[in-house]
Short mmCIF file of C-alpha atoms and ligand atoms in Angstrom, two decimals:
data_model
loop_
_atom_site.label_atom_id
_atom_site.label_comp_id
_atom_site.label_asym_id
_atom_site.label_seq_id
_atom_site.Cartn_x
_atom_site.Cartn_y
_atom_site.Cartn_z
CA MET K 1 204.63 23.00 -157.87
CA ASN K 2 206.64 24.11 -154.88
CA ALA K 3 207.04 27.88 -155.04
CA GLU K 4 210.67 27.87 -154.07
CA SER K 5 212.09 24.70 -155.59
CA GLY K 6 209.80 24.51 -158.64
CA VAL K 7 209.48 20.77 -157.90
CA HIS K 8 206.23 18.80 -157.56
CA THR K 9 205.77 17.59 -154.00
CA ALA K 10 203.45 14.89 -152.69
CA ALA K 11 199.82 15.82 -152.05
CA PRO K 12 199.55 17.05 -148.47
CA ALA K 13 197.65 14.72 -146.19
CA SER K 14 194.47 16.30 -144.86
CA GLY K 15 196.28 17.15 -141.61
CA GLU K 16 198.62 19.40 -143.53
CA ILE K 17 195.82 21.92 -143.96
CA ARG K 18 197.20 22.92 -140.55
CA ALA K 19 199.71 25.05 -142.44
CA PHE K 20 196.75 27.19 -143.61
CA LEU K 21 194.85 27.45 -140.34
CA ASP K 22 195.72 31.13 -139.82
CA LEU K 23 194.14 31.89 -143.23
CA LEU K 24 190.83 30.20 -142.41
CA ARG K 25 187.82 31.08 -140.23
CA CYS K 26 184.36 29.77 -139.53
CA PRO K 27 182.08 31.19 -142.28
CA ALA K 28 179.09 31.24 -139.91
CA THR K 29 180.59 32.93 -136.85
CA GLY K 30 183.90 34.36 -138.06
CA GLU K 31 185.69 32.53 -135.26
CA PRO K 32 189.07 30.84 -135.62
CA LEU K 33 189.13 27.08 -136.19
CA GLU K 34 190.92 24.20 -134.59
CA PHE K 35 191.39 20.54 -135.44
CA GLN K 36 189.49 17.72 -133.82
CA GLY K 37 190.64 14.62 -135.67
CA ARG K 38 189.71 15.11 -139.35
CA THR K 39 187.28 17.93 -138.60
CA LEU K 40 187.74 21.68 -138.31
CA VAL K 41 185.76 23.04 -135.37
CA ALA K 42 184.88 26.65 -134.57
CA ALA K 43 185.54 28.05 -131.09
CA ASP K 44 181.80 27.71 -130.28
CA GLY K 45 182.15 23.93 -130.75
CA VAL K 46 178.88 23.93 -132.70
CA HIS K 47 180.05 24.62 -136.24
CA GLN K 48 182.06 21.71 -137.60
CA TYR K 49 183.56 21.16 -141.04
CA PRO K 50 184.82 17.76 -142.19
CA ILE K 51 187.93 17.28 -144.31
CA ASP K 52 187.46 14.68 -147.03
CA ALA K 53 189.90 12.01 -148.23
CA ALA K 54 191.31 14.41 -150.87
CA GLY K 55 192.18 16.89 -148.09
CA ILE K 56 189.36 19.32 -149.02
CA ALA K 57 187.73 21.06 -146.04
CA GLN K 58 183.96 21.27 -146.60
CA PHE K 59 182.62 24.65 -145.48
CA ALA K 60 179.56 24.68 -147.75
CA ALA K 61 178.21 21.16 -148.03
CA SER K 62 174.68 22.67 -148.06
CA PRO K 63 174.97 26.29 -149.21
CA GLU K 64 172.48 28.79 -147.78
CA SER K 65 171.76 30.84 -150.88
CA SER K 66 169.69 29.36 -153.68
CA ASP K 67 172.12 30.80 -156.28
CA ALA K 68 174.99 28.91 -154.66
CA GLN K 69 172.88 25.74 -154.50
CA THR K 70 172.09 26.03 -158.22
CA GLN K 71 175.74 26.63 -159.13
CA GLN K 72 176.89 23.76 -156.94
CA ALA K 73 174.47 21.30 -158.57
CA HIS K 74 175.36 22.62 -162.03
CA TYR K 75 179.15 22.38 -161.66
CA ASP K 76 179.04 19.06 -159.82
CA ARG K 77 177.15 17.78 -162.87
CA VAL K 78 179.25 19.35 -165.65
CA ALA K 79 182.74 19.33 -164.09
CA ASP K 80 184.21 16.74 -166.47
CA THR K 81 182.71 18.26 -169.62
CA TYR K 82 183.69 21.76 -168.54
CA ILE K 83 187.31 20.71 -168.13
CA THR K 84 187.36 18.78 -171.44
CA ASN K 85 185.94 21.78 -173.32
CA LEU K 86 188.86 23.90 -172.20
CA SER K 87 191.45 21.37 -173.25
CA TYR K 88 191.14 21.69 -177.05
CA PRO K 89 194.21 23.16 -178.81
CA HIS K 90 192.37 26.29 -180.04
CA THR K 91 190.81 26.92 -176.61
CA ARG K 92 194.18 26.56 -174.91
CA GLU K 93 195.88 28.81 -177.45
CA TYR K 94 193.29 31.58 -177.08
CA THR K 95 193.37 31.22 -173.28
CA ALA K 96 197.17 31.62 -173.41
CA TYR K 97 196.60 35.01 -175.09
CA LEU K 98 194.15 36.03 -172.34
CA ASP K 99 196.59 34.74 -169.71
CA GLN K 100 199.26 37.11 -171.00
CA ALA K 101 196.83 40.00 -170.54
CA LEU K 102 196.33 39.00 -166.91
CA LEU K 103 200.00 38.31 -166.22
CA GLY K 104 200.79 41.78 -167.57
CA GLN K 105 198.88 43.23 -164.59
CA LEU K 106 200.83 41.38 -161.89
CA PRO K 107 203.67 42.89 -159.89
CA ALA K 108 207.21 41.73 -160.68
CA ASP K 109 207.78 40.70 -157.06
CA GLY K 110 205.83 37.90 -155.33
CA LEU K 111 202.08 37.72 -154.81
CA GLY K 112 202.35 36.74 -151.11
CA ASP K 113 199.43 34.74 -149.75
CA VAL K 114 196.83 34.20 -152.48
CA ALA K 115 193.13 33.31 -152.49
CA GLU K 116 191.43 32.15 -155.68
CA ILE K 117 187.65 32.46 -155.33
CA CYS K 118 185.44 30.27 -157.57
CA CYS K 119 188.71 28.49 -158.38
CA GLY K 120 187.17 25.55 -160.24
CA ARG K 121 190.09 23.47 -161.51
CA GLY K 122 192.55 25.96 -160.00
CA GLU K 123 193.08 28.09 -163.09
CA ALA K 124 194.69 31.13 -161.43
CA VAL K 125 196.83 29.25 -158.93
CA GLU K 126 198.21 27.22 -161.83
CA LEU K 127 198.92 30.35 -163.85
CA VAL K 128 200.79 32.05 -161.01
CA ALA K 129 202.51 28.91 -159.64
CA GLY K 130 205.92 29.75 -158.27
CA ARG K 131 204.94 33.36 -157.47
CA PHE K 132 203.05 32.92 -154.20
CA LYS K 133 203.88 31.99 -150.62
CA ARG K 134 200.70 30.01 -149.96
CA ALA K 135 197.46 29.77 -151.92
CA ILE K 136 193.94 28.64 -151.12
CA GLY K 137 191.37 27.84 -153.82
CA VAL K 138 187.72 28.15 -152.82
CA ASP K 139 184.83 26.76 -154.84
CA ILE K 140 181.27 25.63 -154.19
CA SER K 141 181.55 22.46 -156.31
CA LEU K 142 183.29 19.47 -154.78
CA ASN K 143 183.69 17.82 -158.17
CA MET K 144 185.54 20.87 -159.53
CA LEU K 145 187.71 20.94 -156.40
CA ARG K 146 188.52 17.24 -156.64
CA ALA K 147 189.65 17.77 -160.25
CA ALA K 148 191.81 20.66 -159.05
CA ARG K 149 193.30 18.58 -156.24
CA LYS K 150 194.13 15.79 -158.69
CA ASP K 151 196.19 18.16 -160.84
CA HIS K 152 197.84 20.27 -158.16
CA HIS K 153 199.91 18.71 -155.43
CA ALA K 154 202.04 21.48 -153.95
CA ALA K 155 202.25 21.57 -150.18
CA ASN K 156 201.72 25.35 -150.25
CA LEU K 157 198.36 24.99 -152.01
CA ALA K 158 195.05 24.04 -150.34
CA PHE K 159 191.52 23.71 -151.71
CA VAL K 160 188.40 24.26 -149.64
CA GLN K 161 184.71 24.11 -150.43
CA GLY K 162 183.07 27.44 -149.66
CA ASP K 163 180.56 30.02 -150.86
CA ALA K 164 182.05 33.18 -152.39
CA THR K 165 179.55 35.36 -150.49
CA ARG K 166 180.39 33.73 -147.13
CA LEU K 167 184.06 32.91 -147.39
CA PRO K 168 185.72 30.59 -144.85
CA LEU K 169 188.77 32.87 -145.02
CA ALA K 170 190.26 35.12 -142.35
CA ASP K 171 190.08 38.95 -142.27
CA CYS K 172 192.99 40.95 -143.78
CA ALA K 173 194.91 37.72 -144.47
CA PHE K 174 195.64 37.78 -148.22
CA ASP K 175 197.97 39.86 -150.38
CA SER K 176 196.26 38.89 -153.63
CA VAL K 177 192.81 37.62 -154.56
CA PHE K 178 192.01 36.17 -158.00
CA MET K 179 188.73 35.42 -159.75
CA LEU K 180 188.78 34.05 -163.30
CA GLY K 181 185.31 33.53 -164.67
CA GLY K 182 183.73 33.41 -161.22
CA ILE K 183 182.25 36.87 -160.58
CA HIS K 184 179.60 36.47 -163.25
CA HIS K 185 178.33 33.36 -161.45
CA VAL K 186 177.62 35.30 -158.28
CA ASN K 187 174.50 37.48 -158.44
CA ASP K 188 175.04 39.13 -155.07
CA ARG K 189 178.00 41.24 -156.20
CA ALA K 190 177.77 43.55 -153.19
CA ALA K 191 178.27 40.62 -150.80
CA LEU K 192 180.99 39.12 -152.98
CA PHE K 193 183.07 42.30 -153.16
CA ARG K 194 182.59 42.92 -149.43
CA GLU K 195 184.09 39.50 -148.82
CA VAL K 196 187.01 40.18 -151.18
CA ALA K 197 187.71 43.47 -149.36
CA ARG K 198 187.42 41.78 -145.96
CA ILE K 199 190.00 39.07 -146.68
CA LEU K 200 192.52 41.37 -148.43
CA LYS K 201 195.29 43.02 -146.45
CA PRO K 202 195.45 46.81 -146.78
CA GLY K 203 197.36 47.45 -150.00
CA GLY K 204 196.33 44.00 -151.31
CA ARG K 205 195.06 43.56 -154.85
CA PHE K 206 192.07 41.89 -156.48
CA TYR K 207 192.71 40.57 -160.02
CA PHE K 208 189.85 39.39 -162.19
CA ARG K 209 189.09 38.22 -165.71
CA GLU K 210 185.42 37.88 -166.60
CA PRO K 211 182.89 38.01 -169.44
CA VAL K 212 181.75 41.58 -169.98
CA SER K 213 178.80 42.85 -172.05
CA ASP K 214 179.31 46.59 -172.43
CA PHE K 215 179.20 46.50 -176.25
CA TRP K 216 175.58 46.12 -177.38
CA PRO K 217 176.10 43.33 -180.01
CA TRP K 218 177.66 41.14 -177.30
CA LEU K 219 174.90 42.06 -174.88
CA MET K 220 172.23 40.94 -177.38
CA LEU K 221 174.11 37.81 -178.40
CA ARG K 222 174.59 36.73 -174.81
CA LYS K 223 170.98 37.43 -173.90
CA ILE K 224 169.97 34.89 -176.55
CA ILE K 225 172.73 32.35 -175.86
CA TYR K 226 172.29 32.40 -172.08
CA ARG K 227 168.62 31.61 -172.48
CA LEU K 228 169.00 28.92 -175.11
CA SER K 229 172.09 27.00 -174.06
CA PRO K 230 171.64 24.12 -171.60
CA ALA K 231 175.30 24.69 -170.58
CA LEU K 232 174.42 28.13 -169.15
CA ASP K 233 171.94 29.30 -166.56
CA HIS K 234 170.63 32.82 -167.18
CA GLU K 235 169.19 33.00 -163.65
CA THR K 236 172.57 32.68 -161.91
CA GLU K 237 175.06 33.81 -164.59
CA ARG K 238 175.35 37.48 -165.47
CA PRO K 239 178.31 38.93 -167.42
CA LEU K 240 179.79 42.12 -165.95
CA ARG K 241 178.90 45.70 -166.96
CA TYR K 242 181.34 48.47 -166.12
CA ASP K 243 178.63 50.80 -164.81
CA GLU K 244 177.44 48.17 -162.39
CA THR K 245 180.79 46.74 -161.30
CA ALA K 246 182.70 49.94 -160.55
CA PRO K 247 180.12 51.24 -158.01
CA TYR K 248 179.94 47.86 -156.23
CA LEU K 249 183.73 47.72 -155.95
CA SER K 250 183.81 51.24 -154.67
CA ALA K 251 181.04 50.56 -152.12
CA ALA K 252 183.18 47.69 -150.83
CA GLN K 253 186.11 50.12 -150.44
CA LEU K 254 188.01 48.61 -153.37
CA ARG K 255 189.64 51.11 -155.75
CA LEU K 256 189.43 50.05 -159.40
CA THR K 257 192.86 50.73 -160.93
CA SER K 258 192.57 48.94 -164.26
CA TRP K 259 189.74 47.86 -166.60
CA ARG K 260 190.58 46.78 -170.13
CA THR K 261 188.72 44.37 -172.38
CA TYR K 262 189.99 41.66 -174.74
CA GLY K 263 188.47 39.19 -177.17
CA PHE K 264 186.36 39.89 -180.26
CA PHE K 265 185.49 37.70 -183.28
CA GLY K 266 188.23 35.18 -182.42
CA PHE K 267 186.88 34.80 -178.91
CA CYS K 268 183.34 34.26 -180.23
CA LEU K 269 184.44 31.61 -182.65
CA LEU K 270 187.24 29.80 -180.86
CA MET K 271 186.19 29.86 -177.23
CA ASN K 272 182.74 28.87 -175.97
CA SER K 273 182.98 25.22 -177.03
CA ASP K 274 180.48 24.46 -174.25
CA VAL K 275 177.89 26.53 -176.13
CA LEU K 276 178.98 26.27 -179.78
CA VAL K 277 179.16 22.54 -180.17
CA PHE K 278 180.58 22.73 -183.75
CA ASN K 279 183.54 24.59 -182.27
CA ARG K 280 184.82 21.30 -180.79
CA LEU K 281 185.55 20.08 -184.33
CA PHE K 282 188.13 22.85 -184.81
CA ARG K 283 190.63 20.65 -183.02
CA PHE K 284 190.85 18.56 -186.22
CA VAL K 285 191.63 21.57 -188.43
CA PRO K 286 195.30 21.51 -189.51
CA GLY K 287 197.23 24.53 -188.19
CA ILE K 288 194.45 25.45 -185.75
CA ARG K 289 196.97 26.83 -183.23
CA ASP K 290 198.42 29.23 -185.85
CA ILE K 291 194.92 30.21 -186.96
CA THR K 292 193.96 30.91 -183.34
CA ARG K 293 197.07 33.05 -182.80
CA ALA K 294 196.18 35.07 -185.91
CA PHE K 295 192.63 35.63 -184.59
CA ALA K 296 194.04 36.65 -181.20
CA ARG K 297 196.33 39.20 -182.88
CA PHE K 298 193.39 40.59 -184.83
CA ASP K 299 191.22 40.78 -181.70
CA ASP K 300 194.06 42.46 -179.86
CA TRP K 301 194.37 45.01 -182.63
CA ILE K 302 190.65 45.85 -182.48
CA THR K 303 190.42 46.07 -178.70
CA SER K 304 193.52 48.28 -178.55
CA ARG K 305 191.95 50.96 -180.82
CA ARG K 306 190.99 54.19 -179.14
CA ASN K 307 187.33 53.99 -178.04
CA TRP K 308 187.37 50.20 -178.45
CA THR K 309 189.19 49.19 -175.26
CA ARG K 310 185.86 48.55 -173.53
CA ARG K 311 184.18 46.71 -176.39
CA GLY K 312 185.77 43.29 -175.98
CA LEU K 313 184.12 40.19 -174.55
CA GLN K 314 186.39 39.65 -171.55
CA VAL K 315 187.58 42.19 -169.04
CA VAL K 316 190.86 42.01 -167.16
CA GLY K 317 190.59 44.21 -164.11
CA VAL K 318 192.51 45.13 -160.99
CA ALA K 319 191.17 46.72 -157.81
CA GLU K 320 193.14 47.64 -154.72
CA LYS K 321 192.24 47.81 -151.06
CA PRO K 322 193.69 51.16 -149.95
CA ASP K 323 196.28 51.14 -147.19
CA HIS K 324 195.15 54.07 -145.01
CA SER K 325 198.21 53.75 -142.79
CA LEU K 326 200.25 55.20 -145.69
CA SER K 327 198.18 58.40 -146.02
C1 LIG F 401 183.27 29.19 -165.10
S1 LIG F 401 183.86 28.29 -163.70
C2 LIG F 401 185.48 29.01 -163.62
C3 LIG F 401 186.40 28.35 -162.67
C4 LIG F 401 187.88 28.38 -163.00
N1 LIG F 401 188.35 29.67 -163.43
C5 LIG F 401 188.15 27.32 -164.02
O1 LIG F 401 188.23 27.62 -165.21
O2 LIG F 401 188.23 26.15 -163.65
C6 LIG F 401 182.98 29.05 -162.35
C7 LIG F 401 183.23 28.37 -161.02
O3 LIG F 401 182.56 29.15 -160.01
C8 LIG F 401 182.09 28.25 -159.03
N2 LIG F 401 181.05 28.95 -158.25
C9 LIG F 401 179.84 29.38 -158.68
N3 LIG F 401 179.17 30.00 -157.69
C10 LIG F 401 179.96 29.96 -156.60
C11 LIG F 401 179.83 30.45 -155.26
N4 LIG F 401 178.74 31.09 -154.84
N5 LIG F 401 180.85 30.25 -154.41
C12 LIG F 401 181.98 29.58 -154.80
N6 LIG F 401 182.15 29.09 -156.05
C13 LIG F 401 181.16 29.29 -156.94
C14 LIG F 401 181.60 27.06 -159.82
O4 LIG F 401 181.48 25.90 -159.03
C15 LIG F 401 182.69 26.95 -160.91
O5 LIG F 401 183.72 26.08 -160.52
#
C-alpha cells in the first residue's frame, strides 16, 4: 500500500531500490553503496551485492555465523508451511488480538522511516502500512523474502537479505525498528541490540513482540517442545527472559520503556499450529473465530491481573534510544 494514497502501486523494479540507498550500507565495511548495473557496490569496490529479479538485494547470501546459516536453511525449507500455518482462522483471530496489543504501543503520529528485522513475510510492515514514510524489511531467508515481496508491492517498501547481527542498514537512519518473533531466533542478543541501537536515530523506538518464558510452567513446556518438535531448533531458538533481555538492551544504550506479556491457555491451544499438529483441525470447528475471541478475552483477563502481567507467553516491549541533545 502507498502510505499517502492508500492505493496499491506496482512492484518497484530493482532499480527503484535507489530510493532507499541512503538507508543502506555495506555490512562488511560500513561504507555507503552505489549502483553498478544490477549490483550494489561498496566504496572499496570489493564488496558487491546482487539484486535479484524480485528486487531483493542480497547482503547475506552466505552468512558468516553458524546460527544465521542454520536459520537460513531452516526458513528457506519451511517458508511455505510457516505461512500456511499462520493463515488458519483461529490463528489469524488470535494474532489480531496480539496485534492490538502492539498497535496500542505506537505513537499517534507517523512512524517515519521503519526497519523490520527478521521480517519474514513482512508481518510488521503490513500491520503498520500507511503509517510510515519508507520501510525496509530484512531477513536471512530468501524464500521468506520472496513471499513477502509477492504480497507487498508499495514503492515505499523494500526487502533485503541480511543478517540481524550485521545489518546492511545505515547508522542513525531509522525512526522505528520492529521485530516480531525474530529476537528469539538470534542467540547473539548483545550484537543484535547493538545493531538496533546503531541504526536508530536518537529518540527512535524499538518495538518487539516475542515468545517469553518467565513463568516456570511455560519455561518447562517450551524446554520439552523445543527439543521434540522438528519445526523448532532448540540450538538457535531461545524465548526471551526479562532478566536477560533488559541488561542486554541497557548495555546497547536502549532504554526499556514498556514490557507487558499476553497470551495464556488460549495462546497455547490456538497458536502453535506448527508444533501442535491437531491444532490445524480447529479451522473446521464451527464458530472457531468466536471461540478464539473468547479465549483471547480470558487470556487478557489473566495477564492483566496484578502480579500476572509478566506471566504470559508473548511479550510486547518498547525500548528507546535516548536523545542526548535534549538533556
Ligand atoms: C518466526 S519468523 C518471524 C518472521 C515474521 N514476523 C513473520 O511472521 O513472517 C523468524 C524469521 O527470522 C528470520 N531470521 C532468523 N535468524 C535471522 C538472522 N540472523 N538475521 C535475519 N533474519 C533472521 C527467519 O528467516 C524468519 O523469517
